[in-house]
PDB file of C-alpha atoms and ligand atoms in Angstrom:
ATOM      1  CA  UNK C 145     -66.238  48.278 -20.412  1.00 71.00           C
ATOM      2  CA  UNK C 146     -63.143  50.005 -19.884  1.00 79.00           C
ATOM      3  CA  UNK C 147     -61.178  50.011 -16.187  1.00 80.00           C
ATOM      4  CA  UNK C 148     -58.283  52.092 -16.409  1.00 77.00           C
ATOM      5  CA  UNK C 149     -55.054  50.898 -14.507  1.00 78.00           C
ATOM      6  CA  UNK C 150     -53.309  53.624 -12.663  1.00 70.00           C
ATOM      7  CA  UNK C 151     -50.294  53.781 -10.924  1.00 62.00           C
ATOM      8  CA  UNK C 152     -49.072  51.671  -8.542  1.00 55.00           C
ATOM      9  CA  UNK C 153     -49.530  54.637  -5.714  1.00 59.00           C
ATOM     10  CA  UNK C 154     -53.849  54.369  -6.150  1.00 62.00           C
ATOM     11  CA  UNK C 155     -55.049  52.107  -3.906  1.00 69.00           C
ATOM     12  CA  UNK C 156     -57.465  49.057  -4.799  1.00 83.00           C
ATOM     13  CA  UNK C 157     -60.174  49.022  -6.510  1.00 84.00           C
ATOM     14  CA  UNK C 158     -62.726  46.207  -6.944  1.00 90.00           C
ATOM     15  CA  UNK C 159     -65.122  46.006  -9.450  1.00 91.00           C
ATOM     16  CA  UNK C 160     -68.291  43.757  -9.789  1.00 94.00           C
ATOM     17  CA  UNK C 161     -69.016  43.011 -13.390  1.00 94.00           C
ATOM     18  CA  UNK C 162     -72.048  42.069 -14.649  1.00 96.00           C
ATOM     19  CA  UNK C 163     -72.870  42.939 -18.552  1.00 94.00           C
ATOM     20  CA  UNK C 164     -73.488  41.838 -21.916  1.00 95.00           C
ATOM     21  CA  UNK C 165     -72.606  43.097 -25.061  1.00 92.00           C
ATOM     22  CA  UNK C 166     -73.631  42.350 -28.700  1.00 91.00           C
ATOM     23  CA  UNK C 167     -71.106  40.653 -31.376  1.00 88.00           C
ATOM     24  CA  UNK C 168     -71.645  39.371 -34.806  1.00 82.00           C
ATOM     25  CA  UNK C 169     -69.036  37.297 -36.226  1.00 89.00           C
ATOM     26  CA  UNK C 170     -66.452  35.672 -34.941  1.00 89.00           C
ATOM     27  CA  UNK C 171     -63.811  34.803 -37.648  1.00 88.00           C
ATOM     28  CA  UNK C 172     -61.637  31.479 -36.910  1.00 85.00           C
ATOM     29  CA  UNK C 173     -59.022  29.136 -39.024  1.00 79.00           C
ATOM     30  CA  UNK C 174     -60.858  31.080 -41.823  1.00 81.00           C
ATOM     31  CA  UNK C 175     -64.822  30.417 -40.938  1.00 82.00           C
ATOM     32  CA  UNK C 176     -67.033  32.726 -39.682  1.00 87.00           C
ATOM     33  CA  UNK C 177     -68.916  31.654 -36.532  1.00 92.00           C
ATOM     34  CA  UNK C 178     -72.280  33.745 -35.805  1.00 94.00           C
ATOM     35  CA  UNK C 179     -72.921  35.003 -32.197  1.00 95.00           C
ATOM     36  CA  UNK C 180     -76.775  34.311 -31.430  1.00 95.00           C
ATOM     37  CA  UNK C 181     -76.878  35.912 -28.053  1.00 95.00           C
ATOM     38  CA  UNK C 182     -75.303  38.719 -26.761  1.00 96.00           C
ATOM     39  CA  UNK C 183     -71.862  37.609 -24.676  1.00 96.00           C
ATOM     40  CA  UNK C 184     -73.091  37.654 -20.972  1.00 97.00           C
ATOM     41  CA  UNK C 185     -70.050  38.417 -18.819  1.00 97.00           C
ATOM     42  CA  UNK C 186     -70.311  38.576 -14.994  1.00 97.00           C
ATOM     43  CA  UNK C 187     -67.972  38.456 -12.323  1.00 97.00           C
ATOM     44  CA  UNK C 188     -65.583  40.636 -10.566  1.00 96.00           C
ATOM     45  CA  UNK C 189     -62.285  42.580 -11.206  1.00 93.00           C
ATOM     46  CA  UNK C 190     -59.523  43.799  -8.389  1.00 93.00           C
ATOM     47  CA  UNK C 191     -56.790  45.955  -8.871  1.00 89.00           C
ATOM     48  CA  UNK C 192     -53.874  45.844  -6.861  1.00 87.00           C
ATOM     49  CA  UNK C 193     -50.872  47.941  -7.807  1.00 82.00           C
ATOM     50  CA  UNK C 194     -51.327  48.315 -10.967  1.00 83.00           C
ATOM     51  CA  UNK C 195     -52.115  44.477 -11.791  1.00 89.00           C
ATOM     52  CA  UNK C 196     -55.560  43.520 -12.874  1.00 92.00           C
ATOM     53  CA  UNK C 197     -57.126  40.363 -11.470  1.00 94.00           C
ATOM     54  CA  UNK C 198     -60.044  38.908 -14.008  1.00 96.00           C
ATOM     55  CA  UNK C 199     -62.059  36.287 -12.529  1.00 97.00           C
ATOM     56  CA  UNK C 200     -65.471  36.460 -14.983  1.00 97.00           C
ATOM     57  CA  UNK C 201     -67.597  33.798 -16.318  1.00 98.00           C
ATOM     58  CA  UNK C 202     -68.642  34.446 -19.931  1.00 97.00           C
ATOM     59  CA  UNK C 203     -71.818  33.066 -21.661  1.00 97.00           C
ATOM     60  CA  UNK C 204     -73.265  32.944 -25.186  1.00 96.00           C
ATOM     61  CA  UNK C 205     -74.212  30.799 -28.260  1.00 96.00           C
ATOM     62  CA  UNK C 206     -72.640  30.292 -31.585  1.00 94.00           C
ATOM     63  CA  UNK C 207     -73.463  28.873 -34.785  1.00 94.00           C
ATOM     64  CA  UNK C 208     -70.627  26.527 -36.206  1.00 92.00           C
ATOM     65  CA  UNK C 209     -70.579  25.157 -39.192  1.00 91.00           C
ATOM     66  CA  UNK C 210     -69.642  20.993 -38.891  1.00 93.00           C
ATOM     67  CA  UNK C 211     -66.414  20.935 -40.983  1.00 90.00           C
ATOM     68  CA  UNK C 212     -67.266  17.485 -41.610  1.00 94.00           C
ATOM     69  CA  UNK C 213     -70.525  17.733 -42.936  1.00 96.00           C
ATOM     70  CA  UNK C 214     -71.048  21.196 -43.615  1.00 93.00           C
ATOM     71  CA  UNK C 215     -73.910  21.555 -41.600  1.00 95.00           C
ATOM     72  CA  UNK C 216     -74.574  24.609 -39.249  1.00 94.00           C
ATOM     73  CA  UNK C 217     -75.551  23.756 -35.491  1.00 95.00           C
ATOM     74  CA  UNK C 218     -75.901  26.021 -32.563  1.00 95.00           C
ATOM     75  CA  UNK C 219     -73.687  25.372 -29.428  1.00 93.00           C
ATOM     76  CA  UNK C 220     -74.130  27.135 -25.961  1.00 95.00           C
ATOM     77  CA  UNK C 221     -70.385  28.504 -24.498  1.00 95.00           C
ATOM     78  CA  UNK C 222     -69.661  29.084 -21.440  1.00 96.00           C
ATOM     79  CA  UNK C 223     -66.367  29.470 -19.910  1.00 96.00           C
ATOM     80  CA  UNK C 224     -64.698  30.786 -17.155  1.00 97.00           C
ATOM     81  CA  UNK C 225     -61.762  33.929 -17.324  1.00 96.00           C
ATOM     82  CA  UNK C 226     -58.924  34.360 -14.711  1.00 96.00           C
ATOM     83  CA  UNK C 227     -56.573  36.337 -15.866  1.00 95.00           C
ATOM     84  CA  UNK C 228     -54.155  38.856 -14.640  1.00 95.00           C
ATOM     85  CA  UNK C 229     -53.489  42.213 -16.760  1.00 93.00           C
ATOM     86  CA  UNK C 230     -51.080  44.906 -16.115  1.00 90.00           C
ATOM     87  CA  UNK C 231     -49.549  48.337 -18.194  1.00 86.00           C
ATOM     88  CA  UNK C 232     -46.057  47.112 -17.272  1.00 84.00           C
ATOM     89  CA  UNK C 233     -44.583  44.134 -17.207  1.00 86.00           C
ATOM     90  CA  UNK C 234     -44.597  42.465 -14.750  1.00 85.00           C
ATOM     91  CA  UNK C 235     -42.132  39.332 -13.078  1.00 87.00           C
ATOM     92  CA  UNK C 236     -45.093  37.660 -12.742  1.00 87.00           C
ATOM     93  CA  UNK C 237     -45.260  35.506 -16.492  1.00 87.00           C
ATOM     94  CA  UNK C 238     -48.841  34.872 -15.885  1.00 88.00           C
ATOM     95  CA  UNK C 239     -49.856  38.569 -15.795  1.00 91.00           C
ATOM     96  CA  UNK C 240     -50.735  39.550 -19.548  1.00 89.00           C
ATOM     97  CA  UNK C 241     -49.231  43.427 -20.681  1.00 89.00           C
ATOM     98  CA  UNK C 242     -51.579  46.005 -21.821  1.00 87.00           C
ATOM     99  CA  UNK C 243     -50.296  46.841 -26.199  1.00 81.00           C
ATOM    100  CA  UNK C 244     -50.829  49.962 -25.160  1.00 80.00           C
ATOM    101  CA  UNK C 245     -52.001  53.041 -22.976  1.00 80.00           C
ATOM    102  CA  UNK C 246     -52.878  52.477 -19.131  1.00 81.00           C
ATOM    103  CA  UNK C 247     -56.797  50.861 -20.310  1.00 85.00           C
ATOM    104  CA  UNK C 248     -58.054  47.153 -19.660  1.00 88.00           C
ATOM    105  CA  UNK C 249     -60.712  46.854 -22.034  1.00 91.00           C
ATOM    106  CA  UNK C 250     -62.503  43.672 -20.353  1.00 93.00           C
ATOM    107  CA  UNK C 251     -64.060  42.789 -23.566  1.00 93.00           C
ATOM    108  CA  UNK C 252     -60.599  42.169 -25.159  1.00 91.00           C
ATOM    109  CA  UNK C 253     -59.772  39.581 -22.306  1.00 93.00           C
ATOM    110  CA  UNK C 254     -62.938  38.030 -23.072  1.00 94.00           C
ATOM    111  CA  UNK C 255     -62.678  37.615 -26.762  1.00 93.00           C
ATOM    112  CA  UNK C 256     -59.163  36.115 -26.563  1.00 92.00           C
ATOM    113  CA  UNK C 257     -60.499  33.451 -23.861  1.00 94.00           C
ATOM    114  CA  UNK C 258     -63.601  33.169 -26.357  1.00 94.00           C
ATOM    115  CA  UNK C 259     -60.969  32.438 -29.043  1.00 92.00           C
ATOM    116  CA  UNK C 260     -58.622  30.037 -27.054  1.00 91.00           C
ATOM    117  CA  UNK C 261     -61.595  28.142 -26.518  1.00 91.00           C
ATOM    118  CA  UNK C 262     -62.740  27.385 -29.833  1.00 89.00           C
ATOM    119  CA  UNK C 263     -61.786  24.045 -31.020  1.00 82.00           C
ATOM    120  CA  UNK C 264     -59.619  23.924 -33.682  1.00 79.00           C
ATOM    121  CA  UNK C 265     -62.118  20.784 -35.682  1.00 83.00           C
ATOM    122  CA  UNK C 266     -65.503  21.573 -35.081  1.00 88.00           C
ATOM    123  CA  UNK C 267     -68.008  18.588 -35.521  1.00 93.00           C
ATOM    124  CA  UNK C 268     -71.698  19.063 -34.951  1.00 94.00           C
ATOM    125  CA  UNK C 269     -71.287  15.394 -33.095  1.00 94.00           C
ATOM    126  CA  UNK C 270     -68.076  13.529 -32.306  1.00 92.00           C
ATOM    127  CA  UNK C 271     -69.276  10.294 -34.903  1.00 95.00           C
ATOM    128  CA  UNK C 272     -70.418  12.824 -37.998  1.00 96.00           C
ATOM    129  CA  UNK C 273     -70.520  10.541 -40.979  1.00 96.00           C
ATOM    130  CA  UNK C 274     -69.689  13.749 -43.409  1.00 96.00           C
ATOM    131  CA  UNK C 275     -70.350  13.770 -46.848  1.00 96.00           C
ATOM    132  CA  UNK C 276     -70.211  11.253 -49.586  1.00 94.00           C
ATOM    133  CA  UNK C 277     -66.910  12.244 -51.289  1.00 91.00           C
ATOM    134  CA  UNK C 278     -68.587  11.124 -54.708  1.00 92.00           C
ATOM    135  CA  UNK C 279     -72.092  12.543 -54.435  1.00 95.00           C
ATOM    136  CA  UNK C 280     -71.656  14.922 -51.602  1.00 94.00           C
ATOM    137  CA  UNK C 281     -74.914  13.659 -49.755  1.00 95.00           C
ATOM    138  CA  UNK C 282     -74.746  14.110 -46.048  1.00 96.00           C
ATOM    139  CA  UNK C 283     -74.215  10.461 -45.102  1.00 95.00           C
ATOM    140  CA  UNK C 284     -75.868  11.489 -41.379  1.00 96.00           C
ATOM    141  CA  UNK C 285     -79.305  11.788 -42.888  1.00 95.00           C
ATOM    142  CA  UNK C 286     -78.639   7.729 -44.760  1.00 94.00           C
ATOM    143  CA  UNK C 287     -76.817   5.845 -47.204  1.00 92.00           C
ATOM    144  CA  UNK C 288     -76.097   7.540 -50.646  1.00 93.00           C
ATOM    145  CA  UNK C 289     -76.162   4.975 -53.510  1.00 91.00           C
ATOM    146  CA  UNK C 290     -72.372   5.460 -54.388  1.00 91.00           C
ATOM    147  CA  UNK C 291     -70.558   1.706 -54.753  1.00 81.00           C
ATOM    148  CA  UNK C 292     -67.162   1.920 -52.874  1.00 69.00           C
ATOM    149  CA  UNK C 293     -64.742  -0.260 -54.100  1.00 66.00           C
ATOM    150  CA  UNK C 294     -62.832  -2.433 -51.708  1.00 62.00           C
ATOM    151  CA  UNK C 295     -59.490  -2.193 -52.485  1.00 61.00           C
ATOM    152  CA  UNK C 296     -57.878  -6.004 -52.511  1.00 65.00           C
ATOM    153  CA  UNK C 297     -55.813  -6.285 -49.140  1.00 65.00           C
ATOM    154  CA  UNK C 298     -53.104  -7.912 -51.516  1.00 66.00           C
ATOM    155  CA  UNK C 299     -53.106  -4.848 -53.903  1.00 62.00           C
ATOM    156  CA  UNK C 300     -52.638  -2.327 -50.991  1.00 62.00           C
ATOM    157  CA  UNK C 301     -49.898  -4.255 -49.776  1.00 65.00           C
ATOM    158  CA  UNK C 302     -48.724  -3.846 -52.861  1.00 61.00           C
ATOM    159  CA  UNK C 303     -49.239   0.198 -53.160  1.00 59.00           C
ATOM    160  CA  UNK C 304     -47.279   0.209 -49.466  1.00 62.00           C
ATOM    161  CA  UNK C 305     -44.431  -1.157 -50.993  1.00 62.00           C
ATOM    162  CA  UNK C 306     -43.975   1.339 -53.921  1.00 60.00           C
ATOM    163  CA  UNK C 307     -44.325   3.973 -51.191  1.00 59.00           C
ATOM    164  CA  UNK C 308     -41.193   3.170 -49.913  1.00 55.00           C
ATOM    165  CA  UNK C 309     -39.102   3.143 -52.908  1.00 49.00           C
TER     166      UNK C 309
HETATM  167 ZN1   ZN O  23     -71.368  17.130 -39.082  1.00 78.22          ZN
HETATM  168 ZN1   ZN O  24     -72.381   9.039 -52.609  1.00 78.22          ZN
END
């Protein structure tokens, strides 16, 4: 959905949004994050001289994989998008410059705020156990047999102090 920003000289324009459009992937820090439904945006756009003013809320839901355990679970998104856009620049820091040509592409604005909103570590739940780093069993679904050695408190006291030398 594409809203074209004219000059300065065309008077308002307001826009009600209300669409959704299909993605696959989404590729982040190098993992690929599946998009189960298509991303619902609705909402409502104003120009005013020139200056686009976003104010959408965006739904959908993603597969992650846990980067602890490996796991994939689903996650429902939803966030909210107010941004300004203009073709120039503008004094205004907060207002975001088209690349290029006089179009506002909404679903650009939308996949950036999609992106800023990923978190950078995803767990499937904040206390994920992860995997055994001996066996590799996912330590959420029990105990692997693996003995872990306690290290002697005296020993790493020890290691510390070759650290600093
Ligand atoms: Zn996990
Ligand atoms: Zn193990």
């Amino acid at each position: 959905m594409e809203i074209i920003l004219q000059d300065s000289s065309v008077k308002s324009i307001s826009k009600d949004i209300d669409f959704a459009y299909h993605k696959e992937n989404l590729v982040y820090n190098n993992e690929t994050i599946e998009i189960l439904k298509p991303i619902q945006i609705k909402g409502k756009v104003n120009v005013l001289q020139g200056v686009a003013e976003l104010k959408l809320s965006v739904s959908t839901r993603l597969r992650h994989v846990c980067s602890r355990c490996l796991e994939p679970f689903e996650v429902d998104l939803d966030l909210m998008v107010d941004e300004k856009v203009s073709k120039d620049e503008q004094e205004d820091e907060s207002v975001i410059t088209l690349e290029e040509g006089d179009a506002l592409d909404i679903r650009d604005v939308v996949m950036n705020n999609i992106y800023l909103a990923l978190p950078l570590k995803v767990l499937c739940k904040e206390d994920c156990k992860g995997l055994c780093q001996d066996c590799g069993k996912n330590l959420n679904e029990g105990q692997c047999n693996c003995t872990h050695e306690e290290v002697d408190p005296r020993l790493s006291a020890l290691k510390d102090m070759f650290k600093e030398v």
